[in-house]
Coordinates of C-alpha atoms (C1' of nucleotides) in Angstrom, one line a residue:
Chain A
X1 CA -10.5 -5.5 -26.6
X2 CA -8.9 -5.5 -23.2
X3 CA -8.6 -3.0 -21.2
X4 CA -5.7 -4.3 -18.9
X5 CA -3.3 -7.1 -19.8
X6 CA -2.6 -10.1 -18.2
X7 CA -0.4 -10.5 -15.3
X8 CA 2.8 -12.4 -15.7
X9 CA 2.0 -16.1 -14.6
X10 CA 3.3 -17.6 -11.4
X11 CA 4.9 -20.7 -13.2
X12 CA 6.7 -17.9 -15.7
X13 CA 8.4 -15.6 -12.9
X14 CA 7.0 -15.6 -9.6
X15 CA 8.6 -12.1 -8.4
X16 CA 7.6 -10.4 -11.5
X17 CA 3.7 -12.1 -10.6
X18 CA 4.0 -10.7 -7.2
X19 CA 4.9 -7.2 -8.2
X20 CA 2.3 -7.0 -10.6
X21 CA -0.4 -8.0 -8.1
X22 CA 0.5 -6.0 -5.2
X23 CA 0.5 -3.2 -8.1
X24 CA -2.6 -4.7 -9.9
X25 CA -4.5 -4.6 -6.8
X26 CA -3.5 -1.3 -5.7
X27 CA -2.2 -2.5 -2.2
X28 CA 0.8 -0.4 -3.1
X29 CA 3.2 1.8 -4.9
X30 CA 7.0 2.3 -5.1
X31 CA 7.8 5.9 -3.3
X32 CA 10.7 8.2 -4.3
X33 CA 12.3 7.1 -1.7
X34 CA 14.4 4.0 -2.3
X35 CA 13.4 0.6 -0.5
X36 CA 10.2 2.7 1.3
X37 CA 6.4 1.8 0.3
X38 CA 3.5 3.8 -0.2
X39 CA 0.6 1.4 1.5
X40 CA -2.2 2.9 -0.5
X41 CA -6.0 3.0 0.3
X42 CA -6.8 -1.1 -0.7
X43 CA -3.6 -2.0 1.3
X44 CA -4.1 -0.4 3.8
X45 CA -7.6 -1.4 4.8
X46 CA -6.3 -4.9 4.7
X47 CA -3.9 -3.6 7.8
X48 CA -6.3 -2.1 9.5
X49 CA -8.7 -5.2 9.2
X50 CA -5.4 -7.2 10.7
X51 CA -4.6 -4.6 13.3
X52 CA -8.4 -4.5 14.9
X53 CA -7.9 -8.3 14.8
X54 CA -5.2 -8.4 16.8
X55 CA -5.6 -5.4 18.8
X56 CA -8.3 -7.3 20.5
X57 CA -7.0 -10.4 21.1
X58 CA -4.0 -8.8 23.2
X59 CA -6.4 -6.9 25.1
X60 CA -8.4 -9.9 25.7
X61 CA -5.4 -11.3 26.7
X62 CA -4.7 -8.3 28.9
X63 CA -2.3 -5.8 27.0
X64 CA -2.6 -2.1 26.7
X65 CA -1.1 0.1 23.8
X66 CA 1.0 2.5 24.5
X67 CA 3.5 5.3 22.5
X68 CA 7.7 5.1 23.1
X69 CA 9.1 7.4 20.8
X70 CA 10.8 7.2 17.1
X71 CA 13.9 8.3 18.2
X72 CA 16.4 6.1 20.6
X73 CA 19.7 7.5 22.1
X74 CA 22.3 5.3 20.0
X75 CA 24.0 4.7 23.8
X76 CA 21.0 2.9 24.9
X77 CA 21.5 0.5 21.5
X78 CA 25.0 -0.6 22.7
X79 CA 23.6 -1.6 25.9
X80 CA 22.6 -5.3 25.0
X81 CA 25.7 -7.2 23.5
X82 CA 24.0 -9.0 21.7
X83 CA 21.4 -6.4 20.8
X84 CA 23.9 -3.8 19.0
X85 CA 25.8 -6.8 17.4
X86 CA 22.4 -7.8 15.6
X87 CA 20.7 -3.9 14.8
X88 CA 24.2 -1.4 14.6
X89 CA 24.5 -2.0 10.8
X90 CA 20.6 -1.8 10.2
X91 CA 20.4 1.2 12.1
X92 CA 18.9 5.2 10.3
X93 CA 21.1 7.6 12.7
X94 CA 19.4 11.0 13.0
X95 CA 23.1 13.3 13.8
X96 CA 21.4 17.1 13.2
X97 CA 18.5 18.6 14.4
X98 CA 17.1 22.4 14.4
X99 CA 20.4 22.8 11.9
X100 CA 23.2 21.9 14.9
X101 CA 24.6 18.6 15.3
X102 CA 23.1 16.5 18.1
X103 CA 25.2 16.0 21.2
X104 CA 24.3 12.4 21.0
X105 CA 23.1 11.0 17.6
X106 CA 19.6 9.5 17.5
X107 CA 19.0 6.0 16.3
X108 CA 15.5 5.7 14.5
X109 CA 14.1 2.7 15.9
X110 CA 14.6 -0.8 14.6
X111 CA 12.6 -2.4 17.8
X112 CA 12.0 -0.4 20.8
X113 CA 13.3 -2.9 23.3
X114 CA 16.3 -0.6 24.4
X115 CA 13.8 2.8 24.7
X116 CA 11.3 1.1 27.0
X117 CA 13.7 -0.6 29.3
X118 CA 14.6 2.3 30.1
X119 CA 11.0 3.2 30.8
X120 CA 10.5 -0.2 32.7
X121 CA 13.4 0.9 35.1
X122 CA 11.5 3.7 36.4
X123 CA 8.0 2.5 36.5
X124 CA 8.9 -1.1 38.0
X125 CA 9.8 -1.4 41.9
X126 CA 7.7 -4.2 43.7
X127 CA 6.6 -7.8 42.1
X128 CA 3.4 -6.0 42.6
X129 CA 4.1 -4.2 39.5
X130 CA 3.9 -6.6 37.7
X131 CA 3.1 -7.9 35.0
X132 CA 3.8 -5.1 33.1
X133 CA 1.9 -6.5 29.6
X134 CA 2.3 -3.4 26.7
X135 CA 2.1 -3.1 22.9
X136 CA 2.5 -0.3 20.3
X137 CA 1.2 -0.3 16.9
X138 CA 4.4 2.2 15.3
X139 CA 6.8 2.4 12.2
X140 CA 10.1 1.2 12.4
X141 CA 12.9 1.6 10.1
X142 CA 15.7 -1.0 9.2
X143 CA 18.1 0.3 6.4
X144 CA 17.8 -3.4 4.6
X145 CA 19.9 -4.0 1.1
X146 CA 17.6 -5.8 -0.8
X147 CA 13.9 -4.8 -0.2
X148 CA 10.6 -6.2 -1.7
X149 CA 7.1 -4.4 -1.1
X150 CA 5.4 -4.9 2.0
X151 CA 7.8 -8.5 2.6
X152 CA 10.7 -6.4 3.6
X153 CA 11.3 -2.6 3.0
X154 CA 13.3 -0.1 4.8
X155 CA 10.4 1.5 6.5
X156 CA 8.0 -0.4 8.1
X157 CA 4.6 -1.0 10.1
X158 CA 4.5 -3.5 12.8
X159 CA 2.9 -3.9 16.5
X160 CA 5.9 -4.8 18.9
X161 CA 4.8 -5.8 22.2
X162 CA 6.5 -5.6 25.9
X163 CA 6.2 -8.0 28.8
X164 CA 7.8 -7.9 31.8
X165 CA 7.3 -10.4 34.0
X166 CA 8.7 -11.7 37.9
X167 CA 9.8 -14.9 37.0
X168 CA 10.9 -17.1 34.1
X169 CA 8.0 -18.8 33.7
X170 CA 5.3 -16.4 33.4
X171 CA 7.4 -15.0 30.8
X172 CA 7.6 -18.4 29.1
X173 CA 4.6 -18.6 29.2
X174 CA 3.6 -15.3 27.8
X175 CA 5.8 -15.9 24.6
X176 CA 4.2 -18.7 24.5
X177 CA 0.5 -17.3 24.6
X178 CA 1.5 -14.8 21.9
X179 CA 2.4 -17.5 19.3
X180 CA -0.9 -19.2 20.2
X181 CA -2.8 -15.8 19.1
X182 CA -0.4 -15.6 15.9
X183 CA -1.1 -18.7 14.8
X184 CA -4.6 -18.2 15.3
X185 CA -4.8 -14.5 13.7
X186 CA -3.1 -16.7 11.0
X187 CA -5.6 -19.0 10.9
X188 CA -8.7 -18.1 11.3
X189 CA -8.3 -14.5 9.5
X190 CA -5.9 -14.8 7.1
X191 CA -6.5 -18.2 6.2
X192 CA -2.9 -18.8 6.0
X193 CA -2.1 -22.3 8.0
X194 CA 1.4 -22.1 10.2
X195 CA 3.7 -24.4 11.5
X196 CA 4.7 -23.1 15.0
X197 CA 8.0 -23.8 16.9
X198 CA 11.0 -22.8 18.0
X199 CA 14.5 -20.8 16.2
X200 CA 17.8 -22.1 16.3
X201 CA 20.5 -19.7 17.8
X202 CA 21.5 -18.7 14.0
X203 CA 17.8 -17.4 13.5
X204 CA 16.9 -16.0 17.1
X205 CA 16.5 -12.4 17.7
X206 CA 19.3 -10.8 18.8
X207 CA 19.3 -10.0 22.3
X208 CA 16.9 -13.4 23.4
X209 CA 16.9 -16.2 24.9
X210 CA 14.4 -18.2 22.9
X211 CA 12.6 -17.0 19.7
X212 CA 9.6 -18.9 18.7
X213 CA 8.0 -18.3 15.5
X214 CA 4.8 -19.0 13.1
X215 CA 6.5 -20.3 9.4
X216 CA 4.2 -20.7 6.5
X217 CA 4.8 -21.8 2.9
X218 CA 4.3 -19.4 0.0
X219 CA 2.9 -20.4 -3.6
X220 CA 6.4 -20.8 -4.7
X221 CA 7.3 -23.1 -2.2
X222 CA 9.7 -20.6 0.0
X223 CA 8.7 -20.0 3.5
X224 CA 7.9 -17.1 5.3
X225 CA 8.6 -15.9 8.2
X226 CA 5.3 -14.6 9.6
X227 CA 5.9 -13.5 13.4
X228 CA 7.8 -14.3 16.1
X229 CA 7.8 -14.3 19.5
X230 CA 10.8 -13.6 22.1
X231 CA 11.6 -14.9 25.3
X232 CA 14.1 -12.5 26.6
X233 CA 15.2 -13.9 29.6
X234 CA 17.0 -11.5 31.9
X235 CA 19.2 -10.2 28.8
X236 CA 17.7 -6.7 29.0
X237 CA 16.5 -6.2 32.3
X238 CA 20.3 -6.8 33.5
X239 CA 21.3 -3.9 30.7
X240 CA 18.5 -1.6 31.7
X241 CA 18.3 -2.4 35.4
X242 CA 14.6 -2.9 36.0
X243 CA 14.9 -4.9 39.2
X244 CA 12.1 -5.5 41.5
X245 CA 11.7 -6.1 44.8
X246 CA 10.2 -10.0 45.7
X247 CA 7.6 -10.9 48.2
X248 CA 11.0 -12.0 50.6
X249 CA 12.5 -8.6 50.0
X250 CA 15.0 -9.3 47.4
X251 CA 15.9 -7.7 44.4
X252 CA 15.2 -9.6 41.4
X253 CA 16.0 -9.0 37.7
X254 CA 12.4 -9.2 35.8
X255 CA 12.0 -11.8 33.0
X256 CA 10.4 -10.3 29.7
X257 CA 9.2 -10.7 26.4
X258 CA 8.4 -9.4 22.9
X259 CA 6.8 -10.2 20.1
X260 CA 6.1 -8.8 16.5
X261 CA 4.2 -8.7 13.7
X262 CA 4.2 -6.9 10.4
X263 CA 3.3 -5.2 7.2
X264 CA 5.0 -8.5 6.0
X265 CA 1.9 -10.6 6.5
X266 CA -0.1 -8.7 3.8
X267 CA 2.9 -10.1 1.4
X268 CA 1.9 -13.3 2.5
X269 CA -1.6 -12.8 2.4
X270 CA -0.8 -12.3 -1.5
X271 CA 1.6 -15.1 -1.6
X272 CA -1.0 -17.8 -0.2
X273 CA -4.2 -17.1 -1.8
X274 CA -3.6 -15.2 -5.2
X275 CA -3.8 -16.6 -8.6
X276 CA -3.0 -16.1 -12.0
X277 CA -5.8 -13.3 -12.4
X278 CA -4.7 -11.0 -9.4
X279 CA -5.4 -10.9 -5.8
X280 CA -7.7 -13.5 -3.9
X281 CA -8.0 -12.3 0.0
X282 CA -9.6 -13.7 2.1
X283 CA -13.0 -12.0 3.6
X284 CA -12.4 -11.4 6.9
X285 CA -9.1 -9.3 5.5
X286 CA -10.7 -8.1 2.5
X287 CA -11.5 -4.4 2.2
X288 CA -14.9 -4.7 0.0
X289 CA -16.8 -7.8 0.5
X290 CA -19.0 -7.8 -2.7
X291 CA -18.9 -5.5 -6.0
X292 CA -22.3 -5.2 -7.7
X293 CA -22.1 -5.5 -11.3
X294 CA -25.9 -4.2 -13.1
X295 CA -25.9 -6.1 -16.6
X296 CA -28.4 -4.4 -19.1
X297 CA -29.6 -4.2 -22.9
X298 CA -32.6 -1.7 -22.9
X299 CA -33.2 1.4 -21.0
X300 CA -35.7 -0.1 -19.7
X301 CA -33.6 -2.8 -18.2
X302 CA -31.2 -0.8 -17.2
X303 CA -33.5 1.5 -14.4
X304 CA -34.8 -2.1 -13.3
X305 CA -31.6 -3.7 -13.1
X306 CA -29.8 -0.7 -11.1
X307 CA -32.7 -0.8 -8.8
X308 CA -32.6 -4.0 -7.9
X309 CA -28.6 -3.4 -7.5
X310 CA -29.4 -0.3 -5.1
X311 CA -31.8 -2.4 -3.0
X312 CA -29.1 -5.4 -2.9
X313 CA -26.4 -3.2 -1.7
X314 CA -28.4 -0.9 1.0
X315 CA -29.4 -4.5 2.4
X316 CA -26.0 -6.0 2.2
X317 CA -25.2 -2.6 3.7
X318 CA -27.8 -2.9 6.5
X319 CA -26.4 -6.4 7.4
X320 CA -22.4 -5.1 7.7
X321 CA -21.4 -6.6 4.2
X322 CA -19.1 -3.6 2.6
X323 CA -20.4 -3.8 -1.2
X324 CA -19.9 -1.6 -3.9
X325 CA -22.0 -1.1 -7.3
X326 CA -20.4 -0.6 -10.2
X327 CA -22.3 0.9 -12.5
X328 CA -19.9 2.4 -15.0
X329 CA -21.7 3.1 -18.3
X330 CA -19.4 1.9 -21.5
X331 CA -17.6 -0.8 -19.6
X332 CA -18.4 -4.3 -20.4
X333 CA -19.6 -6.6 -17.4
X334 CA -16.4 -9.5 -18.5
X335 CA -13.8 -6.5 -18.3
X336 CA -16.0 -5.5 -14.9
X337 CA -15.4 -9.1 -14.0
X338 CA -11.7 -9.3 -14.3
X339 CA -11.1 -5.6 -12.7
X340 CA -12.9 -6.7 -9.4
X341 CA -10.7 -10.1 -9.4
X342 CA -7.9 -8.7 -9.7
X343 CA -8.4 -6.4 -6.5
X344 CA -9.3 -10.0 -4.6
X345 CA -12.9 -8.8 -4.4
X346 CA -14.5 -12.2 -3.0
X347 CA -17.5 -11.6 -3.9
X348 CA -19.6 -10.7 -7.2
X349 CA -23.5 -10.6 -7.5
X350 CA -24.1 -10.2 -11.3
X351 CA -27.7 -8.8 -11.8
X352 CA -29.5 -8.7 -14.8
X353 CA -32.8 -8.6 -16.4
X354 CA -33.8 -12.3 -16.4
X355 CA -32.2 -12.0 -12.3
X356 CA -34.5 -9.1 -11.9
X357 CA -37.3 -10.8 -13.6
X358 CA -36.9 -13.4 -11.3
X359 CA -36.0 -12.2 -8.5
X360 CA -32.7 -13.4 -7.8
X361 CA -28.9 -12.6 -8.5
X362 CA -25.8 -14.5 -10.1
X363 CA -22.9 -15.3 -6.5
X364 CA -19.9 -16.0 -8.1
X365 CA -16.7 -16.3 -5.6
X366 CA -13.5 -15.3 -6.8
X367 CA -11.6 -18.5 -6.3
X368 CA -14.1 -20.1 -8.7
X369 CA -18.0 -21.0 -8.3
X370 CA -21.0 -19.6 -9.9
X371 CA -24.7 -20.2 -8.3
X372 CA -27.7 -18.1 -8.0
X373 CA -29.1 -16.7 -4.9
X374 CA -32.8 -15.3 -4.1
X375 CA -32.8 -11.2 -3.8
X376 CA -34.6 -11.5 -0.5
X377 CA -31.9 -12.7 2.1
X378 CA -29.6 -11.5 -0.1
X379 CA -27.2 -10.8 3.1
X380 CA -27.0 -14.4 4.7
X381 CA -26.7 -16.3 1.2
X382 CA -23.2 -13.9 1.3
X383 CA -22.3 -14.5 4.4
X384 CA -22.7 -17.8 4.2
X385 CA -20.7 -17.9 1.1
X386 CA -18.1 -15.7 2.6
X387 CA -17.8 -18.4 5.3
X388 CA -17.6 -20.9 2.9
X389 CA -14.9 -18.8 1.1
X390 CA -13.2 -18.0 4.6
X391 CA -12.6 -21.8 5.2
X392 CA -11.9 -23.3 1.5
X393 CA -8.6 -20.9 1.4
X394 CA -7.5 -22.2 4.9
X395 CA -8.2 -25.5 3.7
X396 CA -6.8 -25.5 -0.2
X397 CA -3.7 -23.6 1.4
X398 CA -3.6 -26.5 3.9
X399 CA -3.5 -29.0 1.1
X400 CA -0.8 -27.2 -0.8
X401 CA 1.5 -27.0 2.0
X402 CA 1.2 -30.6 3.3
X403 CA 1.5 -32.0 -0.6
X404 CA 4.8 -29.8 -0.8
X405 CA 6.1 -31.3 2.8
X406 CA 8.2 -34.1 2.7
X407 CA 9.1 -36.3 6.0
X408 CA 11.3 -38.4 6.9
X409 CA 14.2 -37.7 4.9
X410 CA 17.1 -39.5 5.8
X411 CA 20.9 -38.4 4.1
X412 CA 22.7 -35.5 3.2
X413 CA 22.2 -36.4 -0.5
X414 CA 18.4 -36.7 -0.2
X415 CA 17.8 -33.4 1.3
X416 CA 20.6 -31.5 -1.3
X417 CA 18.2 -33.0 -3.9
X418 CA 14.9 -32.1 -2.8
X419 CA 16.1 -28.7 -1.6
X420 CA 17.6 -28.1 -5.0
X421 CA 14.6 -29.6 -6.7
X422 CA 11.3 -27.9 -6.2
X423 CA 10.7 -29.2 -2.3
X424 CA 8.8 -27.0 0.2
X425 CA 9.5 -27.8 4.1
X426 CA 12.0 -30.7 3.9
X427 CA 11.2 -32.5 8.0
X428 CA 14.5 -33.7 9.1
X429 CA 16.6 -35.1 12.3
X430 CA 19.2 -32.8 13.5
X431 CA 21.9 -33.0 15.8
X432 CA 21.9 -29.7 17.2
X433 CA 25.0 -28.9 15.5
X434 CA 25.4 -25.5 14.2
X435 CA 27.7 -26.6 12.0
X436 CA 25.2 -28.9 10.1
X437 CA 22.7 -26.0 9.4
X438 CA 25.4 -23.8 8.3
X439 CA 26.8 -26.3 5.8
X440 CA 23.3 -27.3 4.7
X441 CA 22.9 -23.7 3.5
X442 CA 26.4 -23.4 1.9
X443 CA 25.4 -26.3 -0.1
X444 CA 21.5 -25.7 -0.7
X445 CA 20.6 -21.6 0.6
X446 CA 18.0 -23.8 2.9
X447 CA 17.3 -23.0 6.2
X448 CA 16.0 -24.4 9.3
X449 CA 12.9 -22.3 9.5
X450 CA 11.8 -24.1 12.7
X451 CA 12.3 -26.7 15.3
X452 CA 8.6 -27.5 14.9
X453 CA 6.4 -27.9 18.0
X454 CA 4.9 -31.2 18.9
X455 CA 1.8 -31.7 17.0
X456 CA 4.1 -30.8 13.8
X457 CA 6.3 -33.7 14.4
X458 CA 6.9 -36.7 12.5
X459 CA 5.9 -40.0 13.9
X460 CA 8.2 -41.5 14.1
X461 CA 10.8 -39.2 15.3
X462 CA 14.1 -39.1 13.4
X463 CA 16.5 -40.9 14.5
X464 CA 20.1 -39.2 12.7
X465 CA 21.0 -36.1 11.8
X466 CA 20.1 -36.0 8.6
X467 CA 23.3 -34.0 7.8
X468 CA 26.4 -35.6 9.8
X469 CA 24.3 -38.9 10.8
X470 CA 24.7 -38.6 14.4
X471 CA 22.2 -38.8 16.8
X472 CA 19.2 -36.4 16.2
X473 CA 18.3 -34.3 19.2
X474 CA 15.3 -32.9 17.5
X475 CA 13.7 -32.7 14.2
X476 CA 13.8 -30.0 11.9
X477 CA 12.0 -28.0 9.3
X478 CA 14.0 -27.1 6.6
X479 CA 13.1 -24.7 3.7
X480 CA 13.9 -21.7 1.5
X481 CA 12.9 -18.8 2.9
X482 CA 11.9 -15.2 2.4
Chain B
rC1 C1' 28.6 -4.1 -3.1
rG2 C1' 28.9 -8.2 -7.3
rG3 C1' 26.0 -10.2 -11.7
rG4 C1' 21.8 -9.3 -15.2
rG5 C1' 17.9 -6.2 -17.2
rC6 C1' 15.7 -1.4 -17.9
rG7 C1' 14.8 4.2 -18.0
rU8 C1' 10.7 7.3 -24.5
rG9 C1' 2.7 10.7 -22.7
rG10 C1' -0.8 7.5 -16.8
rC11 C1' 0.6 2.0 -18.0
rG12 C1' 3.1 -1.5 -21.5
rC13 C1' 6.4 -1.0 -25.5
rA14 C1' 8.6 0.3 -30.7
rG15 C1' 12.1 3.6 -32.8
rG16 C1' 18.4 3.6 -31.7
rC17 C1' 23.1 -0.3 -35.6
rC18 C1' 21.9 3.5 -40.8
rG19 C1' 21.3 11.3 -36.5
rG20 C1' 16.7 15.2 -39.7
rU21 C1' 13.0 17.0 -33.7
rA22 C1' 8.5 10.9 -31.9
rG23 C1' 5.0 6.4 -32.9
rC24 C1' 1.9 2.0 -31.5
rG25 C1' -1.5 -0.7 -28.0
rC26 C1' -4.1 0.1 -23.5
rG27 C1' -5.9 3.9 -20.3
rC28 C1' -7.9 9.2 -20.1
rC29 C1' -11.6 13.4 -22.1
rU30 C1' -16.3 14.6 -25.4
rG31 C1' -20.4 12.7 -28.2
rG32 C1' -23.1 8.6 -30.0
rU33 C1' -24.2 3.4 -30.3
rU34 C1' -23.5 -0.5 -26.6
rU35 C1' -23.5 -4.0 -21.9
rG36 C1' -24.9 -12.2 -19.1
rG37 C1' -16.6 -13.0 -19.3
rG38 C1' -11.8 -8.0 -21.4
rA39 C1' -17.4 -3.3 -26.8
rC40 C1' -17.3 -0.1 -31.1
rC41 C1' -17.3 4.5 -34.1
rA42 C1' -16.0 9.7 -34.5
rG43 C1' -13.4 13.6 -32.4
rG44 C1' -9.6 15.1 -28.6
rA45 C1' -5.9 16.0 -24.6
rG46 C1' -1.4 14.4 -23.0
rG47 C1' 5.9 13.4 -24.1
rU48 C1' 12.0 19.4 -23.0
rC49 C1' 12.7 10.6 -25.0
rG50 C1' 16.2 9.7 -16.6
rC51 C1' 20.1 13.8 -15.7
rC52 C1' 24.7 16.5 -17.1
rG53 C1' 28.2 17.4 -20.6
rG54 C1' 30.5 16.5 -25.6
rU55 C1' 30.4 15.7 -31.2
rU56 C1' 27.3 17.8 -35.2
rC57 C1' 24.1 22.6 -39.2
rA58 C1' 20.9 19.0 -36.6
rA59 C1' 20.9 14.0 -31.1
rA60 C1' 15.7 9.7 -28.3
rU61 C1' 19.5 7.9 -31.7
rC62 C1' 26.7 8.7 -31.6
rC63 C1' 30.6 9.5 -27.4
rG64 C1' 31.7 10.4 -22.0
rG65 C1' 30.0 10.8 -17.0
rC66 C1' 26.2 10.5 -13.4
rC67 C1' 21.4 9.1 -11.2
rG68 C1' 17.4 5.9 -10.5
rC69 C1' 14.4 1.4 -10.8
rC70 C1' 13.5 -4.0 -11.2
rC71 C1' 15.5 -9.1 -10.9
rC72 C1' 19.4 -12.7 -9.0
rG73 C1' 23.2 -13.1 -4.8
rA74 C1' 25.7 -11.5 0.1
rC75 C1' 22.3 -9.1 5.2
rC76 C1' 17.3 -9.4 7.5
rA77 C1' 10.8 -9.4 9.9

RNA sequence: CGGGGCGUGGCGCAGGCCGGUAGCGCGCCUGGUUUGGGACCAGGAGGUCGCCGGUUCAAAUCCGGCCGCCCCGACCA
């Protein structure tokens, strides 16, 4: 009978489901290397899909890609306080080469920040410099304890980029710009809604001034960190030196950013969308569009029907639609069916003889839906299905998150309760006090995940703390998170 | 590093207490019949039972040590 078992349900054990997914649907493998991935072919498409993406909305925006290198001289790590505090124990250090110890040990990068201040130094001298505005799509390695595929390994992929600006605001407002364009990559590709805002000291990069970041909410109600972005102030310019000279003459200090995302958003692509059956992704991510699936009972049928599937893919083909036929003799269209779901293939035409006959095919979508479309304008019916598709999953991840939101929460013994209880993002006053957050994860492993921007506010604003009862200063988003 | 689980054909597992040289389901290969939600028949390939050592006439099984993986926690995107 079947031919691959079921997954392990969601509601049964959540990790084991995501495992079996991101296995199921052949994203990726565990390598013999401990806490490194294999991205394989499936998983990989989706990160090239996300990279083109945002590759052109930095350039739209202005940015350039360039290459630092891998390796980083472990002196130029110590030169941010801050910097080395936060990345020395997460560091790979390379000490041999060519078979003779290295003079100087070489850290393999964990963020380039250090290596292209270095860089910025020498290339910056006049205000008409700048901007300097840079990115690089690279691997980085941070030697974690506890790793998870593709939501944090040892070895990763990411695109870090590099601002340097003349004065504080520009910079401001180029951290700012880049959350804008994470939140809509978020958005409007991955169909994964965010709420955007800004880090508390405990949760800011080390070495910035400001992070901000995009936080969405998983399936199992813990959130995830999906990208942030840094305003670094003067931190690294004063460690690197990369003055300029001003309009007036003086040397000034330049103001930078930078700003990150991951392989860690395909783990959230799983982690919003999928269901019990395998992987749903959404189609402007997904790496086939459409499988084909020829249904037959005669011969006779059979050349008709895998005509007719041909003809349907070379036009889906024609119009930019990636499709596939499967037309594997011996294997039953309903195991066909549930192979193709669990690879988050969001579409299936199903084409038989009575389709043939009259001259239409059977659309169903993977997150449920079954009508029948006419063979000739085969390709808009799916795109207009794929749009459909596109904005349901932005919208039913919408839904989920704002049912699992709860505002307005008031004492210490209300949030312990809802954060021990099944809660998602718990909105809350706070009073600014490190010393609340840190006892609210003592007592519940919640976080603030965010001190959420204005349109994510509650109306009214909170009034107290919702830990000590003082005065709120802001409000906050509390959660679980990844 | 602490707690829990687990290492047996590609995948999932049984066998282990009561040692006798390995079995089941799925997948894979060949042929045939099949195909509108996980097909069936026949034949076949594939495993030094994680590694090292010990006990024994004989070890997947008993004893000792080691390694690895997954999950939960402490660190983090």
């Amino acid at each position: 009978m079947s031919s691959e078992q079921a997954l392990t349900t969601r509601a049964a054990d959540f990790s084991a489901w995501y495992n079996e997914v991101v296995m199921r649907a052949e994203l990726a493998d565990y390598s013999p290397v401990r806490g490194c991935m294999v991205i394989r072919p499936r998983g990989y498409r989706i990160w090239e899909l996300m990279q083109r993406a945002l590759d052109d909305m930095f350039k739209a925006a202005g940015h350039e890609n360039a290459y630092f290198p891998l390796f980083i001289p472990q002196s130029f790590l110590a030169k941010e306080a801050a910097h080395v505090a936060g990345f020395a124990p997460q560091t790979a250090v390379v000490t041999h080469g060519g078979g003779k110890e290295l003079e100087e040990p070489l850290v393999v990068r964990p963020t380039s920040e250090t290596i292209i201040y270095a860089m910025f130094a020498k290339w910056i001298q006049s205000y008409r410099d700048l901007p300097v505005l840079l990115n690089q799509w690279v691997n980085i390695v941070r030697w974690e304890m506890r790793t998870r595929l593709f939501l944090r390994t040892t070895e990763f992929l990411w695109q870090e980029g590099h601002t340097a600006h003349a004065t504080a605001e520009e910079a401001e407002t180029e951290a700012r710009l880049i959350l804008g364009i994470y939140r809509r990559f978020a958005e409007e590709w991955m169909a994964m809604p965010v709420i955007t805002g800004i880090k508390t000291d405990s949760e800011k990069f080390a070495g910035a001034v400001r992070t901000y970041a995009i936080e969405a909410l998983m399936q199992d109600n813990r959130a995830l960190q999906a990208g942030t972005s840094h305003h670094l102030g003067q931190n690294f310019a004063r460690a690197f030196e990369v003055r300029y000279q001003t309009m007036a003459g003086d040397m000034e200090y330049v103001w930078s950013t930078s700003w990150g995302v991951s392989t860690r958003l395909i783990g959230g692509l799983v982690m919003t969308h999928s269901d019990d059956r395998g992987l749903v992704c959404p189609p402007r991510l997904a790496p086939l569009h459409v499988v084909i699936v020829p249904i037959w009972k005669s011969d006779t049928d059979r050349q008709g029907v895998l005509e007719a599937a041909q003809r349907a893919l070379q036009a889906l083909a024609d119009a930019g639609i990636s499709a596939q036929v499967d037309d594997r003799d011996a294997v039953k269209p309903g195991a066909k069916y549930y192979h193709w779901e669990a690879r988050g293939v969001p579409v299936r035409l199903e084409i038989g003889p009575r389709d043939v006959a009259q001259g239409q095919a059977v659309l169903a979508r993977r997150a449920g839906g079954k009508s029948t479309v006419p063979l000739t304008g085969l390709p808009a019916a799916v795109r207009e299905a794929m749009d459909q598709i596109q904005a349901a999953l932005l919208e039913a991840a919408r839904e989920r998150r704002e049912a699992n939101s709860v505002r307005q929460v008031r004492g210490k013994r209300e949030l312990i309760d809802l954060m021990n209880g099944s809660a998602g993002l718990v909105y809350a006053g706070y009073c600014g006090d490190a010393a609340c957050e840190t006892a609210v994860k003592e007592e519940t492993k919640a976080t603030i995940r965010v001190l959420p921007d204005e349109e994510f506010r509650s109306s009214p604003a909170p009034a107290t703390c919702v830990w000590c009862g003082r005065p709120a200063v802001t409000e906050a988003v509390w959660a679980k998170a990844y």
